[in-house]
Coordinates of C-alpha atoms in Angstrom, one line a residue:
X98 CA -5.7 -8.1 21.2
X99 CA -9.3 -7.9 22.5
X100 CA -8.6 -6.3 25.3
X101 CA -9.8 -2.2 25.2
X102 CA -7.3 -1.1 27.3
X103 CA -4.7 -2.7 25.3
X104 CA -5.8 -1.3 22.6
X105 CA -5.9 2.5 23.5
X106 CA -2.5 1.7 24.9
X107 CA -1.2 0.9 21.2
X108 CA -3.4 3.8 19.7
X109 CA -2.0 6.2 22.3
X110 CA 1.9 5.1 21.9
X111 CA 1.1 4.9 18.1
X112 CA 2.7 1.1 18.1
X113 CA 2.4 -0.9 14.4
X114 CA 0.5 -3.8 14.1
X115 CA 1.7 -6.1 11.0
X116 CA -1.6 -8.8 10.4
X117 CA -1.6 -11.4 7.9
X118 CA -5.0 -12.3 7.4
X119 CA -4.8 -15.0 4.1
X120 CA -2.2 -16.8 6.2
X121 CA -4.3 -16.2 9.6
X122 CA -7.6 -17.3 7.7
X123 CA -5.7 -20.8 6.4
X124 CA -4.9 -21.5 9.8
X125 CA -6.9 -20.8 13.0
X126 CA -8.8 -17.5 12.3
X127 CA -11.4 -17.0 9.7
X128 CA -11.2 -13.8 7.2
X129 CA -14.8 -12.6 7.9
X130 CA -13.6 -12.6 12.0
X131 CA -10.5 -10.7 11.4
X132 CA -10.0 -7.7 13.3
X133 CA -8.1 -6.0 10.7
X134 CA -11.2 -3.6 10.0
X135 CA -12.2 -2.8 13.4
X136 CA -8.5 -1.7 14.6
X137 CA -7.9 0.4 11.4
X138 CA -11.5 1.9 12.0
X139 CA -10.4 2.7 15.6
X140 CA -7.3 4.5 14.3
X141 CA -4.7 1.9 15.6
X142 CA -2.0 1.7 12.7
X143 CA -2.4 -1.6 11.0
X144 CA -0.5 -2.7 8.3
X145 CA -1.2 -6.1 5.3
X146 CA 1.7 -8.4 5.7
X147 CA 2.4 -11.8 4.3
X148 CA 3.3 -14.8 5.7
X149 CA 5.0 -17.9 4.0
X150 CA 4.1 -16.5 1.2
X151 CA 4.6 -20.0 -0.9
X152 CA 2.3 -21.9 1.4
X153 CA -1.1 -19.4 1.8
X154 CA -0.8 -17.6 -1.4
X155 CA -1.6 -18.6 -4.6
X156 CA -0.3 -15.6 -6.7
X157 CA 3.5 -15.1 -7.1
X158 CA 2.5 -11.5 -5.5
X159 CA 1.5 -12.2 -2.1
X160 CA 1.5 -8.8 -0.6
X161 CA -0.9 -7.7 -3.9
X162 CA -3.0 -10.4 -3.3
X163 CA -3.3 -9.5 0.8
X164 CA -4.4 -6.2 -0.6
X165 CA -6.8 -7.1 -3.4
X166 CA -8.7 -9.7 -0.9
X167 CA -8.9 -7.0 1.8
X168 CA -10.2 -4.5 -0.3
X169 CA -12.4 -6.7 -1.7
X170 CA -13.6 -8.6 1.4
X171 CA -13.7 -5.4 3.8
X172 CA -14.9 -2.8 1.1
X173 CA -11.9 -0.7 1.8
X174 CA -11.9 2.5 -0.7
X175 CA -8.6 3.3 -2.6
X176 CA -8.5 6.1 0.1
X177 CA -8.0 3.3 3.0
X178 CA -5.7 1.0 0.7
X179 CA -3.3 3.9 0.6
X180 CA -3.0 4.4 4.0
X181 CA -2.6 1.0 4.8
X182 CA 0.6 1.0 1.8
X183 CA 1.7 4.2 4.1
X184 CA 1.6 2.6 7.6
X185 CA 3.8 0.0 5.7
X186 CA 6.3 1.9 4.5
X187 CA 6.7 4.0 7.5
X188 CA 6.5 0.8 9.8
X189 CA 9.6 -0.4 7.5
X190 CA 12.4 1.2 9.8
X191 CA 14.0 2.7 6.4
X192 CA 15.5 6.2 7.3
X193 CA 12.8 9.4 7.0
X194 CA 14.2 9.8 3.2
X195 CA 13.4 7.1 2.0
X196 CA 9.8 6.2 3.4
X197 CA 9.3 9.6 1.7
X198 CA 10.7 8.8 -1.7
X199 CA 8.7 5.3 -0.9
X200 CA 5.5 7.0 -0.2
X201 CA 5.3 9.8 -2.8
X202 CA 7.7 7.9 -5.7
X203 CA 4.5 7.2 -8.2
X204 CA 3.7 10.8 -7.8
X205 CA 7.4 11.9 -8.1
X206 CA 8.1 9.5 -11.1
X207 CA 4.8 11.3 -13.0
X208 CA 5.8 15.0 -12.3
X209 CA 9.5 14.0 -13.3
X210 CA 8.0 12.7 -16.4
X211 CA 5.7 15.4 -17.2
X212 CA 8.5 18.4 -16.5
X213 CA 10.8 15.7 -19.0
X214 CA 8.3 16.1 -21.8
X215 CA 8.2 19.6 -21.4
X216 CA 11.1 20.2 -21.7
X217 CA 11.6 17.6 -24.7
X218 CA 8.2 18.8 -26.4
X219 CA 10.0 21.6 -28.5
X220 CA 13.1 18.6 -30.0
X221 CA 9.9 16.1 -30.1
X222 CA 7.9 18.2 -32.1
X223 CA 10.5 18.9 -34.6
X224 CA 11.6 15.1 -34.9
X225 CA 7.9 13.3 -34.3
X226 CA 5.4 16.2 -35.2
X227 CA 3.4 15.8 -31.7
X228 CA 3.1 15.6 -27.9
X229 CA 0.7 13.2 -27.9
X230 CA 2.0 11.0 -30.8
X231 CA 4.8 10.4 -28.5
X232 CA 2.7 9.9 -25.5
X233 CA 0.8 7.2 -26.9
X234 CA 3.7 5.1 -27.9
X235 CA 4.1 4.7 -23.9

């Protein structure tokens, strides 16, 4: 899509574009002349796919290893990796729900945790003698 026009089009309809860029590398465009960067500077809403995963990976997790060789290869700061993880999830076609629960679910998982201990610290104390003797078995 190297056509500007074409491009404003998708920014201004806010269309997502899946790329593949380890499969797209191995097979008729090179990683350093992927456009990847350049439409997720522009704003367009890209997203890191795989494709035949068992053929142009060489991890058995392909999507992590799309995202560790972008980030790597494009400088892209934990900041940008997020928001390429969002576009995914919301480019998924799951129901508003659950791209939320999908989205926020590390952050949700910790708080639910930490309001757990809490509430545990007082039986905790009484059975292990500490907080943090507890939190350091995990």
């Amino acid at each position: 899509m190297q056509v500007p026009v074409l491009q404003y089009a998708y920014y201004l309809a806010q269309i997502y574009i899946a790329m593949s860029p380890l499969s797209n590398n191995s097979l008729f465009l090179r990683y350093h002349r992927n456009p990847l960067p350049e439409y997720f500077a522009r704003g367009l809403k890209v997203t890191l796919s795989t494709d035949d995963p068992l053929q142009f990976h060489y991890t058995k997790e392909a999507l992590m290893e799309e995202y560790s060789v972008a980030a790597q290869a494009w400088k892209l700061s934990a900041c940008d990796m997020c928001e390429l993880a969002r576009h995914s999830v919301i480019m998924s076609g799951f129901p508003h729900e659950v791209n939320v629960r999908l989205s926020y679910r590390h952050e949700t998982l910790m708080d639910e945790l930490d309001n757990l201990f809490k509430v545990q610290d007082s039986f905790i104390n009484l059975e292990f003698g500490s907080f943090a003797q507890i939190k350091s078995i995990f």
